[in-house]
PDB file of C-alpha atoms in Angstrom:
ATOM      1  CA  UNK A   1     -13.245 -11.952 -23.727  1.00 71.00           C
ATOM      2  CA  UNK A   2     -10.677 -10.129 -25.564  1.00 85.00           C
ATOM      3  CA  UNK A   3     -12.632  -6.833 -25.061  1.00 87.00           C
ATOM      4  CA  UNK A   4     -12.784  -7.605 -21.404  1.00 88.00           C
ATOM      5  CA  UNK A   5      -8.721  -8.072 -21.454  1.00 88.00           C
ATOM      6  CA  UNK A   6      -8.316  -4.836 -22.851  1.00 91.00           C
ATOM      7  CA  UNK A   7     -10.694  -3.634 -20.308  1.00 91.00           C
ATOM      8  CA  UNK A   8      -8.706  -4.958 -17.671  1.00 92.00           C
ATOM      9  CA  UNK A   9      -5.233  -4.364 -18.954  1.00 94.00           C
ATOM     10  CA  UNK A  10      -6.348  -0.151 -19.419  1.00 95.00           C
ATOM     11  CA  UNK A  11      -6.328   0.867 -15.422  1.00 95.00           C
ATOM     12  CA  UNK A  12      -4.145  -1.901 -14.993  1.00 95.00           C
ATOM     13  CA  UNK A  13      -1.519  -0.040 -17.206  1.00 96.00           C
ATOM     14  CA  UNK A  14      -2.462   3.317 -15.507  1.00 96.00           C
ATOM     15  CA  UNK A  15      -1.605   1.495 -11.880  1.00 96.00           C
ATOM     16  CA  UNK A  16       1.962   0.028 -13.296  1.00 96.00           C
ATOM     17  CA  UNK A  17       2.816   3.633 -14.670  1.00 96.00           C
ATOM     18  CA  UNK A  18       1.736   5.331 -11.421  1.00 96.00           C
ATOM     19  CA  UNK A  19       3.265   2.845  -9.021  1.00 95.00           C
ATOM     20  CA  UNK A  20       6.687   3.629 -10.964  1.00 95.00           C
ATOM     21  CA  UNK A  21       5.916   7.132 -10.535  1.00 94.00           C
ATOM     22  CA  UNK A  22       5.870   6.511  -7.042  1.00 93.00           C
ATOM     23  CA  UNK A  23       8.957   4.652  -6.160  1.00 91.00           C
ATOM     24  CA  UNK A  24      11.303   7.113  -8.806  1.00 90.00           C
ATOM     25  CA  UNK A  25       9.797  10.573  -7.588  1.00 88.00           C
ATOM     26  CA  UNK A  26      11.684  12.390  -5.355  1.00 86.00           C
ATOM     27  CA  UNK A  27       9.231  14.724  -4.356  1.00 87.00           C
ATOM     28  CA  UNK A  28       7.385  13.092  -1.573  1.00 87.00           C
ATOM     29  CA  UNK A  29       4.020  14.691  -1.856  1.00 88.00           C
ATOM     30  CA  UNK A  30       3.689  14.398  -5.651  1.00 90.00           C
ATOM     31  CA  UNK A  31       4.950  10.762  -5.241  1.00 92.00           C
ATOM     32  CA  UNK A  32       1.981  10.524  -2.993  1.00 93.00           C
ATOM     33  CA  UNK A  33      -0.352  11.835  -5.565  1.00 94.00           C
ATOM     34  CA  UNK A  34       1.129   9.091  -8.204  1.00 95.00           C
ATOM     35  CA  UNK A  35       0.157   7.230  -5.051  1.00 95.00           C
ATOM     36  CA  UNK A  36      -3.268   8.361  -5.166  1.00 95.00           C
ATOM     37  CA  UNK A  37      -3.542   7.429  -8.854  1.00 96.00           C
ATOM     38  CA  UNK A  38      -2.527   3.728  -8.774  1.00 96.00           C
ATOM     39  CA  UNK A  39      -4.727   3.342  -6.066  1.00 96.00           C
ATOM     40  CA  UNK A  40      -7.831   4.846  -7.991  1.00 96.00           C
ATOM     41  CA  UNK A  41      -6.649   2.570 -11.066  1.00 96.00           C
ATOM     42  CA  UNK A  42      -6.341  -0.549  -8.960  1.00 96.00           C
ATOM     43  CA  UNK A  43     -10.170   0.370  -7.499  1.00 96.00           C
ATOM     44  CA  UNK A  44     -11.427   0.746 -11.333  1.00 95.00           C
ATOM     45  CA  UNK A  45     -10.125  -2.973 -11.222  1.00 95.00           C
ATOM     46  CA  UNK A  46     -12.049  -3.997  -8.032  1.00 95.00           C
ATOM     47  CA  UNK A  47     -15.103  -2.511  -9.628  1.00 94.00           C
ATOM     48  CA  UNK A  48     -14.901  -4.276 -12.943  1.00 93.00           C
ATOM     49  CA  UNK A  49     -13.633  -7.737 -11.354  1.00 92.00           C
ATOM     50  CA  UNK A  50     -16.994  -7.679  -9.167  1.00 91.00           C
ATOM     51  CA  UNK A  51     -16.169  -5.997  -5.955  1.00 92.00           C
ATOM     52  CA  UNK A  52     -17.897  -3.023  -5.828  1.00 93.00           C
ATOM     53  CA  UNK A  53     -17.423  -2.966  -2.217  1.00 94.00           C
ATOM     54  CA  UNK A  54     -13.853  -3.529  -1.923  1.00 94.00           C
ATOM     55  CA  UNK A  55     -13.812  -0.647  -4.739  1.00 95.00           C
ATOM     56  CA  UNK A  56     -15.792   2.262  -2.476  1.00 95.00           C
ATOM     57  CA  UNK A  57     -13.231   0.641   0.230  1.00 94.00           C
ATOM     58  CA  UNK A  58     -10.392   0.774  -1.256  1.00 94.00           C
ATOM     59  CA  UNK A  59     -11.115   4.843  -2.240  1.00 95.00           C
ATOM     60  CA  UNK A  60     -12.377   5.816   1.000  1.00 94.00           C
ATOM     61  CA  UNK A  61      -9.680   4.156   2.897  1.00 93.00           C
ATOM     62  CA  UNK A  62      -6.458   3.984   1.193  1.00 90.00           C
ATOM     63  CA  UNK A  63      -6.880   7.053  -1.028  1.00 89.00           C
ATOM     64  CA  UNK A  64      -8.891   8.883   1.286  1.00 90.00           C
ATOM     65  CA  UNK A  65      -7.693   8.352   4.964  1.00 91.00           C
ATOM     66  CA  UNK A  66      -3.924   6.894   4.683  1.00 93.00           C
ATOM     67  CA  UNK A  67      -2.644   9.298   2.024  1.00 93.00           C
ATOM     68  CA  UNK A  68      -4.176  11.644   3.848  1.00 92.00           C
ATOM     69  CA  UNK A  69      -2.271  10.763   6.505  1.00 91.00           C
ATOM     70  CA  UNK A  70       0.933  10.602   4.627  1.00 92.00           C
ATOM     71  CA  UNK A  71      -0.106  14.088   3.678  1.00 91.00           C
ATOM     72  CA  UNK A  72      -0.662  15.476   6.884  1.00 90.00           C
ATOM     73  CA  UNK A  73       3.329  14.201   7.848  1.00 89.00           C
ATOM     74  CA  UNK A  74       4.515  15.454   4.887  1.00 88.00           C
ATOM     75  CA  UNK A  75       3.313  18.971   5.762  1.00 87.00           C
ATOM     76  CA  UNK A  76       4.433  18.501   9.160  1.00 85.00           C
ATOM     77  CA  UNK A  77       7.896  17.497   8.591  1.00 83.00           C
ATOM     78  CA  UNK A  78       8.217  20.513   6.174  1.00 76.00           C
ATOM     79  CA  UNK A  79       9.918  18.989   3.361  1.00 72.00           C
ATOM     80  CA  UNK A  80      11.216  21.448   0.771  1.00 69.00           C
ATOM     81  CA  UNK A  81      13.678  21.881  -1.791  1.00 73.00           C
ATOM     82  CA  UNK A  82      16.154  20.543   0.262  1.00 75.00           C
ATOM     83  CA  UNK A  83      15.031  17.673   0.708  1.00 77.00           C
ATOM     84  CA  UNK A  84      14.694  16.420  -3.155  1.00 79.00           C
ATOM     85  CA  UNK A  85      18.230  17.685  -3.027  1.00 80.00           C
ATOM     86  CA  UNK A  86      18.773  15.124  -0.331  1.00 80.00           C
ATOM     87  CA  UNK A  87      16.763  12.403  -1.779  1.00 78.00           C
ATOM     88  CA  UNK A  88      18.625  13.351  -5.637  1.00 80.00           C
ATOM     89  CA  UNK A  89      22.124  12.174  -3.172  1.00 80.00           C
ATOM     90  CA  UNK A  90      20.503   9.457  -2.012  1.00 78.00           C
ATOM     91  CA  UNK A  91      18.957   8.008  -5.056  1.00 78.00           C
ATOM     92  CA  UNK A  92      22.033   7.417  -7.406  1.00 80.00           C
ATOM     93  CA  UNK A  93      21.360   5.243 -10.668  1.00 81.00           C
ATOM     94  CA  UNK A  94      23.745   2.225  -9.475  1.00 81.00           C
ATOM     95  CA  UNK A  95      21.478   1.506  -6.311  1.00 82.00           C
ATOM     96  CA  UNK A  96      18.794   0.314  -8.735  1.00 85.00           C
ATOM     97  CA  UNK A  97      21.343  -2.822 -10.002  1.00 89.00           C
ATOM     98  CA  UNK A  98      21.281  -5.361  -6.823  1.00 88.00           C
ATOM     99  CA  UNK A  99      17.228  -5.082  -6.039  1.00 89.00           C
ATOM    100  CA  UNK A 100      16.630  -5.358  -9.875  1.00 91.00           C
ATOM    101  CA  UNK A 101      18.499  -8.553  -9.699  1.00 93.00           C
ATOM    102  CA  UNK A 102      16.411  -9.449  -6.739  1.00 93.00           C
ATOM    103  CA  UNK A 103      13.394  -8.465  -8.070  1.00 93.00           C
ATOM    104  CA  UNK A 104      14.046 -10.490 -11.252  1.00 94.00           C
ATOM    105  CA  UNK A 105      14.689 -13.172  -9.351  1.00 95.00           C
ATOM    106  CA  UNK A 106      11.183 -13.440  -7.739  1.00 94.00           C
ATOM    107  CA  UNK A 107       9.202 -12.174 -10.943  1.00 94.00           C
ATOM    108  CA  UNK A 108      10.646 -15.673 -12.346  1.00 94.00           C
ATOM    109  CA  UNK A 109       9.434 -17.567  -9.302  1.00 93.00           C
ATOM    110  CA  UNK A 110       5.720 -15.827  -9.494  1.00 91.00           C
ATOM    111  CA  UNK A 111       5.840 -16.370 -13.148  1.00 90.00           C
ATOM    112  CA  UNK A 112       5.989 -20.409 -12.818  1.00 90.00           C
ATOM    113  CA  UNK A 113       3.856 -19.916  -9.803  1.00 89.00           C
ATOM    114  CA  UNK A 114       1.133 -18.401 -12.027  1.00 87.00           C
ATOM    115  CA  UNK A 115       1.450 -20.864 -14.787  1.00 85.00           C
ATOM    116  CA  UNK A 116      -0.399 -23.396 -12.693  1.00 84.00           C
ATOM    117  CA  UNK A 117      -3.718 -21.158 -12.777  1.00 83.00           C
ATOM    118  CA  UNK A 118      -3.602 -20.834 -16.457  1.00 78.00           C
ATOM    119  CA  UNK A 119      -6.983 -21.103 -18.185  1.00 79.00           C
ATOM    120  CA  UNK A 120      -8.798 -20.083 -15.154  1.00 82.00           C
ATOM    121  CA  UNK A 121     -11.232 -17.448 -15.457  1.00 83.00           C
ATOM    122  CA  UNK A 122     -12.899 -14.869 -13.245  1.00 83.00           C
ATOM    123  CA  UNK A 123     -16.519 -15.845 -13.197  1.00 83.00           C
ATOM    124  CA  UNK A 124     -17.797 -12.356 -13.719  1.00 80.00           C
ATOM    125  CA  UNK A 125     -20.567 -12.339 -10.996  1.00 84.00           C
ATOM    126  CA  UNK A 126     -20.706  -9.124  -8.928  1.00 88.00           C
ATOM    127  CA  UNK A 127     -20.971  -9.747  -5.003  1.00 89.00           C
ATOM    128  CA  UNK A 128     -21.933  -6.959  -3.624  1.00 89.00           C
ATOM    129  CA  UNK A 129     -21.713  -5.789   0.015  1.00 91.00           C
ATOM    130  CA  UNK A 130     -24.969  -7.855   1.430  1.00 92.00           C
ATOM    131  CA  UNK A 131     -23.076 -10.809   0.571  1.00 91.00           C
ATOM    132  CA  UNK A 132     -20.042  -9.579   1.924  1.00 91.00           C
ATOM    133  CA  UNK A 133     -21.854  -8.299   5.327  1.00 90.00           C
ATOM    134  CA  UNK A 134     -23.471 -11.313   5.798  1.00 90.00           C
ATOM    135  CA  UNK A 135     -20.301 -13.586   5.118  1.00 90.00           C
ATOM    136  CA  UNK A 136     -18.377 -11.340   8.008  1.00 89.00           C
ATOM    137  CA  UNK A 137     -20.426 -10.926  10.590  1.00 88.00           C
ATOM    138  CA  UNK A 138     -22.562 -14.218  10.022  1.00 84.00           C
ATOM    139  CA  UNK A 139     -22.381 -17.526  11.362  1.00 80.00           C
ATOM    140  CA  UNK A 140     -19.166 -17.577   9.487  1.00 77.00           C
ATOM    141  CA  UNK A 141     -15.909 -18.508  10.450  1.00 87.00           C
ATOM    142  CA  UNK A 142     -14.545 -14.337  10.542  1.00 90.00           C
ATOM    143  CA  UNK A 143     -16.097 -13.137  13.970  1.00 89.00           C
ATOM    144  CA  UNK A 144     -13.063 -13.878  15.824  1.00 90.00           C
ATOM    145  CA  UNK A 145     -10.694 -12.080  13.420  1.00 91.00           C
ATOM    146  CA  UNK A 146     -13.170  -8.955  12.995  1.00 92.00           C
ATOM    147  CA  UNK A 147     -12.467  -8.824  16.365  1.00 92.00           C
ATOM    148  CA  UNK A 148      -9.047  -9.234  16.724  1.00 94.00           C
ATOM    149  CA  UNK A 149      -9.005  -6.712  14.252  1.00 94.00           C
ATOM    150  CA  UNK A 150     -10.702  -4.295  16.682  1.00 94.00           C
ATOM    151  CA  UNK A 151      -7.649  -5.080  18.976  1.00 96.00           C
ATOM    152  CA  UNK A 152      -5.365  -4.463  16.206  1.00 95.00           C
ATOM    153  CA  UNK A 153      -7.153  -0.768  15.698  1.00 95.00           C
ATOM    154  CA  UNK A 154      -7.455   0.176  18.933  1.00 96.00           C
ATOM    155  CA  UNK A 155      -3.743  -0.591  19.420  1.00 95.00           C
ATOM    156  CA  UNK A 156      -2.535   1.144  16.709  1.00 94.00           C
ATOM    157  CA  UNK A 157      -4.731   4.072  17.718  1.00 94.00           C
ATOM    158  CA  UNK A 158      -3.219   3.931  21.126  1.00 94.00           C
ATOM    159  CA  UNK A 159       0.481   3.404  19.821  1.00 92.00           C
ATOM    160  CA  UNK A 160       0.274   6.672  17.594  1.00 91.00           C
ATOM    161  CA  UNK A 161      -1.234   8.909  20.373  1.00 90.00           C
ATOM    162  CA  UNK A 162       1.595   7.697  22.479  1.00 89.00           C
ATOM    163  CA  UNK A 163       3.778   8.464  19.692  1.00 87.00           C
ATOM    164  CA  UNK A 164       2.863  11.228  18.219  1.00 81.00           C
ATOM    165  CA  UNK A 165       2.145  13.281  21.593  1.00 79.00           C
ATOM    166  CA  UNK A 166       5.659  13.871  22.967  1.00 69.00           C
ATOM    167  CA  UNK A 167       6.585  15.216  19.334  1.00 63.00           C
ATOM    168  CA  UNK A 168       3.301  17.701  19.940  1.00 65.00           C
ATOM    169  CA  UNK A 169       4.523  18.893  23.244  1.00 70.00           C
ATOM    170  CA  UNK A 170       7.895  19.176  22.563  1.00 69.00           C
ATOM    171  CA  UNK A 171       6.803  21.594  19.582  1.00 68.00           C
ATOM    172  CA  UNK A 172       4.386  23.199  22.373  1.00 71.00           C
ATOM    173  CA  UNK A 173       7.630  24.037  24.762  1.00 71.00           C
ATOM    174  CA  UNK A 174       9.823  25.096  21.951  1.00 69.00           C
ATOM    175  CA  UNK A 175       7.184  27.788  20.276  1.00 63.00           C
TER     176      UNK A 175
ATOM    177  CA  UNK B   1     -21.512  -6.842 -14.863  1.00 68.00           C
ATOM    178  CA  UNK B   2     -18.616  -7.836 -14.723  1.00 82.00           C
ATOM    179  CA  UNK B   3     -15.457  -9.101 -16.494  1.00 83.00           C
ATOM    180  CA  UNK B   4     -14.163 -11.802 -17.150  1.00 86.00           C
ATOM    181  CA  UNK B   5     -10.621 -12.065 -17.792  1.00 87.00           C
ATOM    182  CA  UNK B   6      -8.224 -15.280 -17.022  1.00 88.00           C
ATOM    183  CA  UNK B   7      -6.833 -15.044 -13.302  1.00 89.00           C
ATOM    184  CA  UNK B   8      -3.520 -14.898 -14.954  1.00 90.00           C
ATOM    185  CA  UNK B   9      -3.722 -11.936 -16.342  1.00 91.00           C
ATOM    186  CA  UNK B  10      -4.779 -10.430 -12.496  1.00 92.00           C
ATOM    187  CA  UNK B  11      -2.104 -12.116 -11.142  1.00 93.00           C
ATOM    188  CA  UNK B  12       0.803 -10.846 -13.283  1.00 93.00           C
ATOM    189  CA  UNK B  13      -0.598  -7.312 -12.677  1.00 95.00           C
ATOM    190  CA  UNK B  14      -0.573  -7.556  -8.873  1.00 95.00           C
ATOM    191  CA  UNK B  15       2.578  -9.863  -9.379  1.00 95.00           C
ATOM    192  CA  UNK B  16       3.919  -6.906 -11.070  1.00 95.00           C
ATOM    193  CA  UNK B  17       3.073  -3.918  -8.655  1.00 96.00           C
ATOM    194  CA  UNK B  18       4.545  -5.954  -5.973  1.00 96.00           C
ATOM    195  CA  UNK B  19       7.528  -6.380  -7.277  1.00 95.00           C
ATOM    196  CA  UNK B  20       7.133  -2.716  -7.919  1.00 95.00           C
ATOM    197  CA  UNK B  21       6.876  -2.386  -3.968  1.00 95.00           C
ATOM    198  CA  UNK B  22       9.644  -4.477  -3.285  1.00 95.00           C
ATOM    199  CA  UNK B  23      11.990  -2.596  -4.951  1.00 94.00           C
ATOM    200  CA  UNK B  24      10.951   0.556  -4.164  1.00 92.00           C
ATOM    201  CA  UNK B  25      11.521  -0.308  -0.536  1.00 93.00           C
ATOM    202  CA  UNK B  26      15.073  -1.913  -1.399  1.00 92.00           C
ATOM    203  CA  UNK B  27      15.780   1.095  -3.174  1.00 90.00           C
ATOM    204  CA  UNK B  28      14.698   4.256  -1.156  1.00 87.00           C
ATOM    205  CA  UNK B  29      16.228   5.213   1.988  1.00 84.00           C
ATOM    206  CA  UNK B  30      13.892   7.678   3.379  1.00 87.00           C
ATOM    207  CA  UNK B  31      11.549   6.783   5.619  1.00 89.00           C
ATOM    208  CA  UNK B  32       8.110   7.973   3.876  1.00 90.00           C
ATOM    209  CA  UNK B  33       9.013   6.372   0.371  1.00 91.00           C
ATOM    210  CA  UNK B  34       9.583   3.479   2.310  1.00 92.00           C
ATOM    211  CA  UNK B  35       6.184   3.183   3.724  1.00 93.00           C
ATOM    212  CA  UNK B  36       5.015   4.560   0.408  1.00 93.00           C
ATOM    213  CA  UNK B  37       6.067   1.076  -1.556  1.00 95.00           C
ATOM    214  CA  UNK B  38       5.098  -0.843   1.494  1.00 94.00           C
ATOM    215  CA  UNK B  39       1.282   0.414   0.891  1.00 94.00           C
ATOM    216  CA  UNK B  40       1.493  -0.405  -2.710  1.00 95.00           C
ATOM    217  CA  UNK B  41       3.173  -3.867  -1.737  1.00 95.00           C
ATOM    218  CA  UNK B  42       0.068  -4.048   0.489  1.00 95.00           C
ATOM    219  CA  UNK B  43      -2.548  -3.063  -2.270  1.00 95.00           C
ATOM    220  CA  UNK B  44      -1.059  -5.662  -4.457  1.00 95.00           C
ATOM    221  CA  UNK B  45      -1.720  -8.469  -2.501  1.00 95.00           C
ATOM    222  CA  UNK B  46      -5.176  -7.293  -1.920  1.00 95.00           C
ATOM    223  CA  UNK B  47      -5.890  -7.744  -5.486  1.00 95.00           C
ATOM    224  CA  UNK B  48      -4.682 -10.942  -5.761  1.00 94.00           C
ATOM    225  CA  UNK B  49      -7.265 -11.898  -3.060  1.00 95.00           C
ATOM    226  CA  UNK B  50      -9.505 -10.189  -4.905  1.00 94.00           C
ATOM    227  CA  UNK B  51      -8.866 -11.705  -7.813  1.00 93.00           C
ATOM    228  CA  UNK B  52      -9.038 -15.542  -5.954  1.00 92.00           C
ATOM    229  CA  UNK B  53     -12.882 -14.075  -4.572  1.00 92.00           C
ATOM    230  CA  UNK B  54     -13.582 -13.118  -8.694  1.00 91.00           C
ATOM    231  CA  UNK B  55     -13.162 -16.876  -9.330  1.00 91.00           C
ATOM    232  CA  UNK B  56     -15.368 -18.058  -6.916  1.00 90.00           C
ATOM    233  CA  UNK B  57     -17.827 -15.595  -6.862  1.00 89.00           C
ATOM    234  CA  UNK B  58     -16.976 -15.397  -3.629  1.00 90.00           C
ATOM    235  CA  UNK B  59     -16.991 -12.530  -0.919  1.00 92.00           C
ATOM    236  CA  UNK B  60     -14.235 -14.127   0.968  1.00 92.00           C
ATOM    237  CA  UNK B  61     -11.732 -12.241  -1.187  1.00 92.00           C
ATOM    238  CA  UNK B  62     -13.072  -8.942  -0.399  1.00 93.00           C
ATOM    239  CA  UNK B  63     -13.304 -10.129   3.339  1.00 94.00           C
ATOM    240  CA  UNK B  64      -9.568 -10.610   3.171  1.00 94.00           C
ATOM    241  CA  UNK B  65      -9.200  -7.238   1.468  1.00 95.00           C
ATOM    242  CA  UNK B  66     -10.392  -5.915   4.221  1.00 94.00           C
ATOM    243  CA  UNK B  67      -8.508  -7.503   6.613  1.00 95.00           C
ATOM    244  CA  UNK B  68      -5.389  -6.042   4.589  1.00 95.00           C
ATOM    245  CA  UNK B  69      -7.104  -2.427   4.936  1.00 94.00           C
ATOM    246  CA  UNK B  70      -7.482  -2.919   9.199  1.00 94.00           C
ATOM    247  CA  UNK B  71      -3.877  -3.815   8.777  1.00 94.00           C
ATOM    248  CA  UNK B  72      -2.733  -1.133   6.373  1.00 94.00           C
ATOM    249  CA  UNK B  73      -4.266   1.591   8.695  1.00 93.00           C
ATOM    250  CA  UNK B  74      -3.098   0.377  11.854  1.00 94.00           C
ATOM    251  CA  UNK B  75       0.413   0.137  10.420  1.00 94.00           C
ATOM    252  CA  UNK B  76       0.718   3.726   8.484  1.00 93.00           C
ATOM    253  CA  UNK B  77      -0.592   4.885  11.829  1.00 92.00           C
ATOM    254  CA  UNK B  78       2.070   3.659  14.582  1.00 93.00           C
ATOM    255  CA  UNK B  79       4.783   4.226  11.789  1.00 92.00           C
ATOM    256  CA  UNK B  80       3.699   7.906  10.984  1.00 91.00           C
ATOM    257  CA  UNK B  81       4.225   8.248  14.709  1.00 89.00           C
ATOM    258  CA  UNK B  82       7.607   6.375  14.585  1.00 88.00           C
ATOM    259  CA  UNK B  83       8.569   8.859  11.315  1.00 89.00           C
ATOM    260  CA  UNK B  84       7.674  11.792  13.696  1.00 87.00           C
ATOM    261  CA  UNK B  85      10.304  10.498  16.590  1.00 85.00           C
ATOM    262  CA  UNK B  86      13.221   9.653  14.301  1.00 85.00           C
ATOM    263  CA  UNK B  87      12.419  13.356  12.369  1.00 85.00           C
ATOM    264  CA  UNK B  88      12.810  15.022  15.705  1.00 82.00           C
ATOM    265  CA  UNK B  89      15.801  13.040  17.407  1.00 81.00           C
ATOM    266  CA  UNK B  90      18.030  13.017  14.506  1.00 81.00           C
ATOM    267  CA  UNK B  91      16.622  15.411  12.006  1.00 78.00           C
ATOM    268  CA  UNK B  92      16.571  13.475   9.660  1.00 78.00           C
ATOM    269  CA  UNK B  93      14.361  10.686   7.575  1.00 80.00           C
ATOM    270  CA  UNK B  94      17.453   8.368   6.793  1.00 80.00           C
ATOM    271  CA  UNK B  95      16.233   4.799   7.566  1.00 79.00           C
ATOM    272  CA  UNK B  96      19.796   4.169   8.752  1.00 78.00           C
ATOM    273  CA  UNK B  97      19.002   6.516  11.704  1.00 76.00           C
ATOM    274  CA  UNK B  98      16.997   4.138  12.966  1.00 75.00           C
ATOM    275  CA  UNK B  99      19.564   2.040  14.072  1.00 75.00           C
ATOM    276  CA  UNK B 100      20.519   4.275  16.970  1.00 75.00           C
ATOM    277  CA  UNK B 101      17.162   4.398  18.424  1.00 68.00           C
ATOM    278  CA  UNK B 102      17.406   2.808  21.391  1.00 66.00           C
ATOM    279  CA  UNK B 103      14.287   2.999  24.651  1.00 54.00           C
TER     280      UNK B 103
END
């Protein structure tokens, strides 16, 4: 038990370090690599808690296709020096006062929310991604929201195209 | 195999990167920090459900999880695009210019 806390608590410390990397960089793309980091640690956590799925998931998707994407706009929008220059103005050491108090707030509410599951343990069975499979597109109750979800994608995919395509041409016209 | 640890314990950590989120998005005012927290906000609630399919020995959790990732994706992508726009109308990534987007 205690040996399992500790295993826990290790990624668990590298995801709280990174995820302050993150929000205190003020270089985008290396706060995206912190980015990349918590999210690795918080898959080592998926693993260990019995989710090997959600782990290869969780790598493949949010490290490897939305950073990617975050990349991808961070190289288009050219940021350079000037713009941790920018962010430097932006980011002055008083702004941090009234959403710490905020934030403090709400860690005291999830702290008595928590309370209640004290003594409750993870039961340390892995389910792997048969189970899962079967559970989604079974007799279950998830078919209609897999395919709501499908809506959802193929929105978004047709939201960024529109998006995104004017910003292409207009780059076309001016080069 | 695998651990096991009180749900507490999982809880405070995703309680804690949330939180982590939350300010950062409170805090930052450009755009791609913004959606930077709001990912981590994301990821953090994921593990929670995680953590609530752990005790069960459940896949619901990690059927939720995914849910979050559809979500995740389809967000990042229309508000890449969105980043794109407000980059080229008012050269800049000031949230704040977002206010005078109008049609």
């Amino acid at each position: 038990m205690t040996l399992d806390l500790v295993l826990f608590w290790i990624p668990g410390a590298v995801a709280i370090g990174a995820t302050v990397a993150v929000i205190t960089r003020k270089n985008a793309s290396r706060a995206l690599i912190y980015l990349v980091v918590s999210l690795l640690a918080v898959a080592v956590i998926f693993f260990m808690l019995g989710a090997p799925f959600a782990a290869a998931l969780e790598v493949v998707v949010y490290a490897g296709a939305i950073v990617v994407l975050f990349l991808f706009v961070v190289m288009m929008l050219n940021l350079g020096r000037s713009s941790v220059m920018r962010e430097s103005r932006w980011l002055q050491p008083g702004m941090w006062i009234g959403p710490f108090i905020l934030v403090a707030i709400l860690a005291v509410v999830f702290a008595y929310a928590f309370a209640s599951v004290d003594g409750v343990d993870t039961k340390g069975e892995m389910v792997g991604p048969r189970a899962v499979g079967e559970a989604l597109f079974g007799e279950g109750p998830y078919l209609l929201a897999v395919e709501l979800a499908g809506f959802l994608l193929l929105a978004a995919l047709v939201g960024a195209y529109h998006l995104g395509r004017r910003y292409l041409e207009e780059r076309r016209e001016l080069s | 195999m695998a651990i096991e640890v009180p749900v507490f314990h999982v809880l405070i950590l995703a309680g804690i990167l949330f939180l982590l989120g939350l300010a950062g998005v409170l805090v930052r005012r450009n755009i791609m920090f913004l959606l930077m927290s709001l990912e981590v906000m994301m990821n953090a609630a994921g593990l929670a459900f995680i953590a609530a399919g752990a005790v069960w020995g459940q896949p619901d959790g990690q059927i939720m999880f995914m849910f979050i990732l559809a979500l995740a994706a389809a967000e990042v992508a229309v508000a890449l695009g969105i980043v794109l726009q407000i980059s080229r109308r008012f050269d800049t990534l000031d949230i704040d210019a977002a206010s005078d987007f109008n049609g």
